[in-house]
PDB file of C-alpha atoms in Angstrom:
ATOM      1  CA  UNK S   5      13.598 -17.833 -61.787  1.00 51.00           C
ATOM      2  CA  UNK S   6      16.149 -15.304 -60.733  1.00 55.00           C
ATOM      3  CA  UNK S   7      15.794 -14.257 -57.114  1.00 56.00           C
ATOM      4  CA  UNK S   8      14.389 -10.765 -56.775  1.00 69.00           C
ATOM      5  CA  UNK S   9      14.982  -8.310 -53.987  1.00 78.00           C
ATOM      6  CA  UNK S  10      12.644  -8.883 -51.047  1.00 79.00           C
ATOM      7  CA  UNK S  11       9.955  -6.315 -50.328  1.00 81.00           C
ATOM      8  CA  UNK S  12       8.625  -6.037 -46.807  1.00 82.00           C
ATOM      9  CA  UNK S  13       4.890  -5.621 -46.248  1.00 80.00           C
ATOM     10  CA  UNK S  14       3.467  -4.995 -42.788  1.00 81.00           C
ATOM     11  CA  UNK S  15       0.028  -6.316 -41.859  1.00 75.00           C
ATOM     12  CA  UNK S  16      -1.041  -3.923 -39.109  1.00 77.00           C
ATOM     13  CA  UNK S  17      -4.790  -4.425 -38.993  1.00 80.00           C
ATOM     14  CA  UNK S  18      -4.952  -7.861 -37.384  1.00 83.00           C
ATOM     15  CA  UNK S  19      -7.354  -7.936 -34.440  1.00 85.00           C
ATOM     16  CA  UNK S  20      -7.547 -10.703 -31.829  1.00 85.00           C
ATOM     17  CA  UNK S  21     -10.564 -10.399 -29.555  1.00 85.00           C
ATOM     18  CA  UNK S  22     -10.140 -13.522 -27.461  1.00 85.00           C
ATOM     19  CA  UNK S  23      -7.386 -15.031 -25.348  1.00 86.00           C
ATOM     20  CA  UNK S  24      -5.855 -18.074 -27.020  1.00 88.00           C
ATOM     21  CA  UNK S  25      -3.158 -19.484 -29.319  1.00 88.00           C
ATOM     22  CA  UNK S  26      -3.341 -18.475 -32.988  1.00 88.00           C
ATOM     23  CA  UNK S  27      -1.536 -19.173 -36.285  1.00 90.00           C
ATOM     24  CA  UNK S  28      -1.404 -17.103 -39.445  1.00 90.00           C
ATOM     25  CA  UNK S  29      -1.665 -18.743 -42.888  1.00 91.00           C
ATOM     26  CA  UNK S  30      -0.235 -16.372 -45.475  1.00 91.00           C
ATOM     27  CA  UNK S  31      -0.580 -16.472 -49.268  1.00 90.00           C
ATOM     28  CA  UNK S  32       0.618 -13.842 -51.756  1.00 91.00           C
ATOM     29  CA  UNK S  33      -0.850 -13.255 -55.210  1.00 90.00           C
ATOM     30  CA  UNK S  34       0.779 -10.998 -57.773  1.00 88.00           C
ATOM     31  CA  UNK S  35      -0.802  -8.860 -60.503  1.00 90.00           C
ATOM     32  CA  UNK S  36      -0.314 -11.632 -63.060  1.00 92.00           C
ATOM     33  CA  UNK S  37      -2.368 -14.058 -61.025  1.00 92.00           C
ATOM     34  CA  UNK S  38       0.502 -16.156 -59.686  1.00 93.00           C
ATOM     35  CA  UNK S  39      -0.092 -17.477 -56.174  1.00 92.00           C
ATOM     36  CA  UNK S  40       2.614 -18.322 -53.662  1.00 91.00           C
ATOM     37  CA  UNK S  41       2.878 -21.460 -51.593  1.00 94.00           C
ATOM     38  CA  UNK S  42       1.041 -20.887 -48.294  1.00 93.00           C
ATOM     39  CA  UNK S  43       3.340 -20.162 -45.379  1.00 92.00           C
ATOM     40  CA  UNK S  44       2.278 -20.644 -41.752  1.00 92.00           C
ATOM     41  CA  UNK S  45       3.546 -18.513 -38.884  1.00 89.00           C
ATOM     42  CA  UNK S  46       4.746 -19.810 -35.570  1.00 90.00           C
ATOM     43  CA  UNK S  47       2.360 -19.749 -32.605  1.00 89.00           C
ATOM     44  CA  UNK S  48       0.951 -16.392 -31.545  1.00 89.00           C
ATOM     45  CA  UNK S  49      -0.122 -16.252 -27.911  1.00 88.00           C
ATOM     46  CA  UNK S  50      -2.842 -13.718 -27.125  1.00 90.00           C
ATOM     47  CA  UNK S  51      -3.494 -12.971 -23.454  1.00 92.00           C
ATOM     48  CA  UNK S  52      -6.242 -10.462 -22.739  1.00 90.00           C
ATOM     49  CA  UNK S  53      -6.961 -11.769 -19.234  1.00 92.00           C
ATOM     50  CA  UNK S  54      -5.682  -9.853 -16.182  1.00 94.00           C
ATOM     51  CA  UNK S  55      -3.655 -11.719 -13.546  1.00 96.00           C
ATOM     52  CA  UNK S  56      -5.014 -12.220 -10.052  1.00 96.00           C
ATOM     53  CA  UNK S  57      -4.095  -9.750  -7.318  1.00 96.00           C
ATOM     54  CA  UNK S  58      -3.769 -10.823  -3.679  1.00 95.00           C
ATOM     55  CA  UNK S  59      -4.421  -8.863  -0.475  1.00 95.00           C
ATOM     56  CA  UNK S  60      -1.594  -7.015   1.254  1.00 94.00           C
ATOM     57  CA  UNK S  61      -0.151  -8.497   4.436  1.00 94.00           C
ATOM     58  CA  UNK S  62       1.339  -6.478   7.300  1.00 92.00           C
ATOM     59  CA  UNK S  63      -1.141  -3.580   7.337  1.00 89.00           C
ATOM     60  CA  UNK S  64      -3.824  -4.274   9.927  1.00 84.00           C
ATOM     61  CA  UNK S  65      -4.258  -0.828  11.486  1.00 84.00           C
ATOM     62  CA  UNK S  66      -4.546   2.809  10.475  1.00 93.00           C
ATOM     63  CA  UNK S  67      -1.563   3.925  12.598  1.00 95.00           C
ATOM     64  CA  UNK S  68       1.709   2.229  13.559  1.00 95.00           C
ATOM     65  CA  UNK S  69       4.392   3.247  16.077  1.00 95.00           C
ATOM     66  CA  UNK S  70       7.193   1.250  14.439  1.00 95.00           C
ATOM     67  CA  UNK S  71       8.607   0.445  11.021  1.00 96.00           C
ATOM     68  CA  UNK S  72       6.118  -1.228   8.685  1.00 96.00           C
ATOM     69  CA  UNK S  73       6.959  -4.112   6.333  1.00 96.00           C
ATOM     70  CA  UNK S  74       4.276  -4.974   3.788  1.00 97.00           C
ATOM     71  CA  UNK S  75       4.275  -8.213   1.811  1.00 97.00           C
ATOM     72  CA  UNK S  76       2.089  -9.418  -1.065  1.00 97.00           C
ATOM     73  CA  UNK S  77       1.517 -13.120  -1.835  1.00 96.00           C
ATOM     74  CA  UNK S  78       2.167 -14.139  -5.442  1.00 94.00           C
ATOM     75  CA  UNK S  79      -0.742 -13.850  -7.838  1.00 95.00           C
ATOM     76  CA  UNK S  80      -1.331 -16.139 -10.799  1.00 96.00           C
ATOM     77  CA  UNK S  81      -1.987 -15.962 -14.529  1.00 93.00           C
ATOM     78  CA  UNK S  82      -3.090 -18.959 -16.594  1.00 89.00           C
ATOM     79  CA  UNK S  83      -1.882 -17.660 -19.938  1.00 91.00           C
ATOM     80  CA  UNK S  84       1.254 -15.528 -20.326  1.00 92.00           C
ATOM     81  CA  UNK S  85       2.282 -16.035 -16.684  1.00 94.00           C
ATOM     82  CA  UNK S  86       2.398 -13.925 -13.533  1.00 96.00           C
ATOM     83  CA  UNK S  87       5.151 -11.276 -13.785  1.00 97.00           C
ATOM     84  CA  UNK S  88       4.953  -9.691 -10.318  1.00 97.00           C
ATOM     85  CA  UNK S  89       3.688  -6.536  -8.645  1.00 98.00           C
ATOM     86  CA  UNK S  90       4.304  -2.815  -8.831  1.00 98.00           C
ATOM     87  CA  UNK S  91       3.425  -0.265  -6.151  1.00 98.00           C
ATOM     88  CA  UNK S  92       3.122   3.491  -5.904  1.00 98.00           C
ATOM     89  CA  UNK S  93       3.377   5.920  -2.991  1.00 97.00           C
ATOM     90  CA  UNK S  94       2.628   9.059  -5.035  1.00 96.00           C
ATOM     91  CA  UNK S  95      -0.924   8.441  -6.296  1.00 94.00           C
ATOM     92  CA  UNK S  96       0.233   6.478  -9.321  1.00 95.00           C
ATOM     93  CA  UNK S  97       2.617   9.073 -10.769  1.00 96.00           C
ATOM     94  CA  UNK S  98       5.471   6.575 -10.549  1.00 97.00           C
ATOM     95  CA  UNK S  99       5.582   2.814  -9.992  1.00 98.00           C
ATOM     96  CA  UNK S 100       8.205   0.733  -8.183  1.00 98.00           C
ATOM     97  CA  UNK S 101       8.821  -2.956  -8.889  1.00 98.00           C
ATOM     98  CA  UNK S 102       7.904  -5.004  -5.814  1.00 98.00           C
ATOM     99  CA  UNK S 103      10.677  -7.215  -4.409  1.00 97.00           C
ATOM    100  CA  UNK S 104       9.136 -10.228  -2.714  1.00 93.00           C
ATOM    101  CA  UNK S 105      12.416 -11.006  -0.929  1.00 95.00           C
ATOM    102  CA  UNK S 106      12.355  -7.754   1.051  1.00 96.00           C
ATOM    103  CA  UNK S 107       8.726  -6.606   0.846  1.00 97.00           C
ATOM    104  CA  UNK S 108       7.883  -2.921   1.146  1.00 97.00           C
ATOM    105  CA  UNK S 109       9.733  -1.392   4.125  1.00 97.00           C
ATOM    106  CA  UNK S 110       8.511   1.995   5.368  1.00 97.00           C
ATOM    107  CA  UNK S 111      10.424   3.715   8.175  1.00 97.00           C
ATOM    108  CA  UNK S 112       9.624   7.423   8.117  1.00 96.00           C
ATOM    109  CA  UNK S 113       6.953   9.175  10.177  1.00 96.00           C
ATOM    110  CA  UNK S 114       4.062  10.351   8.050  1.00 95.00           C
ATOM    111  CA  UNK S 115       0.888   9.349   6.267  1.00 96.00           C
ATOM    112  CA  UNK S 116       0.944   6.953   3.332  1.00 97.00           C
ATOM    113  CA  UNK S 117      -1.351   6.102   0.446  1.00 96.00           C
ATOM    114  CA  UNK S 118      -0.235   2.818  -1.070  1.00 97.00           C
ATOM    115  CA  UNK S 119      -1.466   1.673  -4.473  1.00 97.00           C
ATOM    116  CA  UNK S 120      -0.380  -1.616  -5.991  1.00 98.00           C
ATOM    117  CA  UNK S 121      -1.115  -3.739  -9.040  1.00 98.00           C
ATOM    118  CA  UNK S 122      -0.258  -7.137 -10.452  1.00 98.00           C
ATOM    119  CA  UNK S 123       0.992  -7.657 -13.989  1.00 97.00           C
ATOM    120  CA  UNK S 124       1.514 -10.509 -16.418  1.00 96.00           C
ATOM    121  CA  UNK S 125       4.042 -11.014 -19.207  1.00 95.00           C
ATOM    122  CA  UNK S 126       1.557  -9.815 -21.837  1.00 93.00           C
ATOM    123  CA  UNK S 127       1.305  -6.405 -20.190  1.00 94.00           C
ATOM    124  CA  UNK S 128      -2.093  -6.811 -18.511  1.00 95.00           C
ATOM    125  CA  UNK S 129      -2.520  -5.105 -15.120  1.00 97.00           C
ATOM    126  CA  UNK S 130      -4.942  -5.691 -12.251  1.00 97.00           C
ATOM    127  CA  UNK S 131      -5.259  -3.035  -9.533  1.00 97.00           C
ATOM    128  CA  UNK S 132      -5.355  -3.979  -5.873  1.00 95.00           C
ATOM    129  CA  UNK S 133      -7.188  -2.037  -3.178  1.00 94.00           C
ATOM    130  CA  UNK S 134      -5.600   1.316  -2.260  1.00 95.00           C
ATOM    131  CA  UNK S 135      -4.816   1.560   1.462  1.00 95.00           C
ATOM    132  CA  UNK S 136      -4.158   4.556   3.702  1.00 96.00           C
ATOM    133  CA  UNK S 137      -2.206   4.417   6.966  1.00 96.00           C
ATOM    134  CA  UNK S 138       0.385   6.318   8.966  1.00 96.00           C
ATOM    135  CA  UNK S 139       3.561   5.871  10.996  1.00 96.00           C
ATOM    136  CA  UNK S 140       4.088   7.882  14.186  1.00 95.00           C
ATOM    137  CA  UNK S 141       7.069   6.744  16.263  1.00 94.00           C
ATOM    138  CA  UNK S 142       7.264   9.867  18.441  1.00 91.00           C
ATOM    139  CA  UNK S 143       5.822   9.652  21.947  1.00 89.00           C
ATOM    140  CA  UNK S 144       3.487  12.478  22.955  1.00 87.00           C
ATOM    141  CA  UNK S 145       5.046  14.821  25.506  1.00 84.00           C
ATOM    142  CA  UNK S 146       3.135  16.438  28.373  1.00 81.00           C
ATOM    143  CA  UNK S 147       4.375  20.008  28.592  1.00 78.00           C
ATOM    144  CA  UNK S 148       2.421  21.058  31.669  1.00 72.00           C
ATOM    145  CA  UNK S 149      -0.597  20.298  33.843  1.00 70.00           C
ATOM    146  CA  UNK S 150      -2.310  23.233  35.547  1.00 67.00           C
ATOM    147  CA  UNK S 151      -5.574  23.728  37.421  1.00 64.00           C
ATOM    148  CA  UNK S 152      -8.004  26.256  36.061  1.00 62.00           C
ATOM    149  CA  UNK S 153      -7.709  28.637  39.021  1.00 57.00           C
ATOM    150  CA  UNK S 154      -3.902  28.404  38.934  1.00 52.00           C
ATOM    151  CA  UNK S 155      -3.498  28.941  42.683  1.00 54.00           C
ATOM    152  CA  UNK S 156      -0.839  26.474  43.782  1.00 53.00           C
ATOM    153  CA  UNK S 157      -3.107  23.542  42.875  1.00 56.00           C
ATOM    154  CA  UNK S 158      -5.200  24.220  45.963  1.00 58.00           C
ATOM    155  CA  UNK S 159      -8.895  23.927  45.254  1.00 55.00           C
ATOM    156  CA  UNK S 160     -11.993  23.378  47.362  1.00 59.00           C
ATOM    157  CA  UNK S 161     -14.174  21.673  44.759  1.00 57.00           C
ATOM    158  CA  UNK S 162     -14.559  17.926  44.556  1.00 57.00           C
ATOM    159  CA  UNK S 163     -14.693  18.180  40.759  1.00 63.00           C
ATOM    160  CA  UNK S 164     -11.305  19.411  39.621  1.00 64.00           C
ATOM    161  CA  UNK S 165     -10.876  21.180  36.290  1.00 68.00           C
ATOM    162  CA  UNK S 166      -7.389  21.324  34.883  1.00 70.00           C
ATOM    163  CA  UNK S 167      -5.540  21.788  31.621  1.00 74.00           C
ATOM    164  CA  UNK S 168      -3.093  19.287  30.108  1.00 76.00           C
ATOM    165  CA  UNK S 169      -0.774  20.825  27.517  1.00 80.00           C
ATOM    166  CA  UNK S 170       0.532  18.182  25.115  1.00 82.00           C
ATOM    167  CA  UNK S 171       2.879  18.513  22.165  1.00 80.00           C
ATOM    168  CA  UNK S 172       1.254  17.892  18.800  1.00 76.00           C
ATOM    169  CA  UNK S 173       1.149  14.349  17.424  1.00 84.00           C
ATOM    170  CA  UNK S 174       0.711  13.481  13.744  1.00 89.00           C
ATOM    171  CA  UNK S 175      -1.513  10.546  14.648  1.00 90.00           C
ATOM    172  CA  UNK S 176      -3.612  12.593  17.070  1.00 85.00           C
ATOM    173  CA  UNK S 177      -4.278  12.043  20.780  1.00 83.00           C
ATOM    174  CA  UNK S 178      -6.306   8.882  21.362  1.00 80.00           C
ATOM    175  CA  UNK S 179      -6.791   9.200  25.118  1.00 79.00           C
ATOM    176  CA  UNK S 180      -5.626  10.930  28.272  1.00 78.00           C
ATOM    177  CA  UNK S 181      -5.669   8.879  31.445  1.00 76.00           C
ATOM    178  CA  UNK S 182      -5.501  10.201  34.977  1.00 76.00           C
ATOM    179  CA  UNK S 183      -4.384   8.059  37.891  1.00 74.00           C
ATOM    180  CA  UNK S 184      -5.360   9.417  41.284  1.00 71.00           C
ATOM    181  CA  UNK S 185      -2.994   8.446  44.096  1.00 72.00           C
ATOM    182  CA  UNK S 186      -2.665   9.677  47.655  1.00 71.00           C
ATOM    183  CA  UNK S 187       0.460  11.204  49.170  1.00 71.00           C
ATOM    184  CA  UNK S 188       1.620   8.005  50.833  1.00 73.00           C
ATOM    185  CA  UNK S 189       1.513   6.085  47.540  1.00 68.00           C
ATOM    186  CA  UNK S 190       3.227   8.981  45.782  1.00 67.00           C
ATOM    187  CA  UNK S 191       6.129   8.932  48.237  1.00 64.00           C
ATOM    188  CA  UNK S 192       6.556   5.179  48.582  1.00 68.00           C
ATOM    189  CA  UNK S 193       5.731   3.576  45.245  1.00 66.00           C
ATOM    190  CA  UNK S 194       7.498   3.688  41.919  1.00 68.00           C
ATOM    191  CA  UNK S 195       4.990   4.373  39.163  1.00 65.00           C
ATOM    192  CA  UNK S 196       4.880   1.917  36.265  1.00 61.00           C
ATOM    193  CA  UNK S 197       2.781   1.980  33.090  1.00 62.00           C
ATOM    194  CA  UNK S 198       0.731  -1.005  34.251  1.00 64.00           C
ATOM    195  CA  UNK S 199      -0.692   1.197  36.994  1.00 66.00           C
ATOM    196  CA  UNK S 200      -2.669   3.052  34.321  1.00 69.00           C
ATOM    197  CA  UNK S 201      -4.662  -0.059  33.329  1.00 71.00           C
ATOM    198  CA  UNK S 202      -7.452   0.962  35.687  1.00 68.00           C
ATOM    199  CA  UNK S 203      -6.944   4.721  35.391  1.00 67.00           C
ATOM    200  CA  UNK S 204      -9.765   7.009  34.354  1.00 67.00           C
ATOM    201  CA  UNK S 205     -10.134   8.419  30.846  1.00 68.00           C
ATOM    202  CA  UNK S 206     -10.769  12.145  30.821  1.00 64.00           C
ATOM    203  CA  UNK S 207     -12.391  14.438  28.281  1.00 64.00           C
ATOM    204  CA  UNK S 208     -10.375  15.332  25.193  1.00 61.00           C
ATOM    205  CA  UNK S 209     -11.972  18.760  24.824  1.00 63.00           C
ATOM    206  CA  UNK S 210      -9.520  21.305  23.429  1.00 56.00           C
ATOM    207  CA  UNK S 211      -9.454  25.061  23.662  1.00 48.00           C
TER     208      UNK S 211
END
């Protein structure tokens, strides 16, 4: 028989409900009742299973005073294969491909909401836990310390009330410590941070 021009038909209603390997056996019958030789497709791999997603590493606190590098251990996928991670810093509006060689390096002061997800080569995604944290590398600055009566720091009361004016901090003030020393110690000893280990915490009431 003379070869006729090929006509392309598209079968678009095939549904695969389960993960697995499938084949298609195809037979064509024309209006005259002639049936073709059955043709078999190559393997079709269906993966409807999400890959695993591992916990983030490098984020163990809510605030940091230095650069933060976050890493994610590889996940796994038993079917199409683990393709990597994506992460978002803008509530999922855009996604960035995770580079496991460098991790996620964050250097700027501010608060962060980090979302991340694993993916496989079939296009399945698995969301990890969203985390919130902040970076604050600026030291708080004491602007002034004044007693409530404001008279040359001379008071008669044993219980001293004073005001500590501190510049704002994006992470907030965790504590204020007061170290009481006498005049002799003030004149003859260099103050070091270790001296504050036994210092008293004072109220964080604000006006």
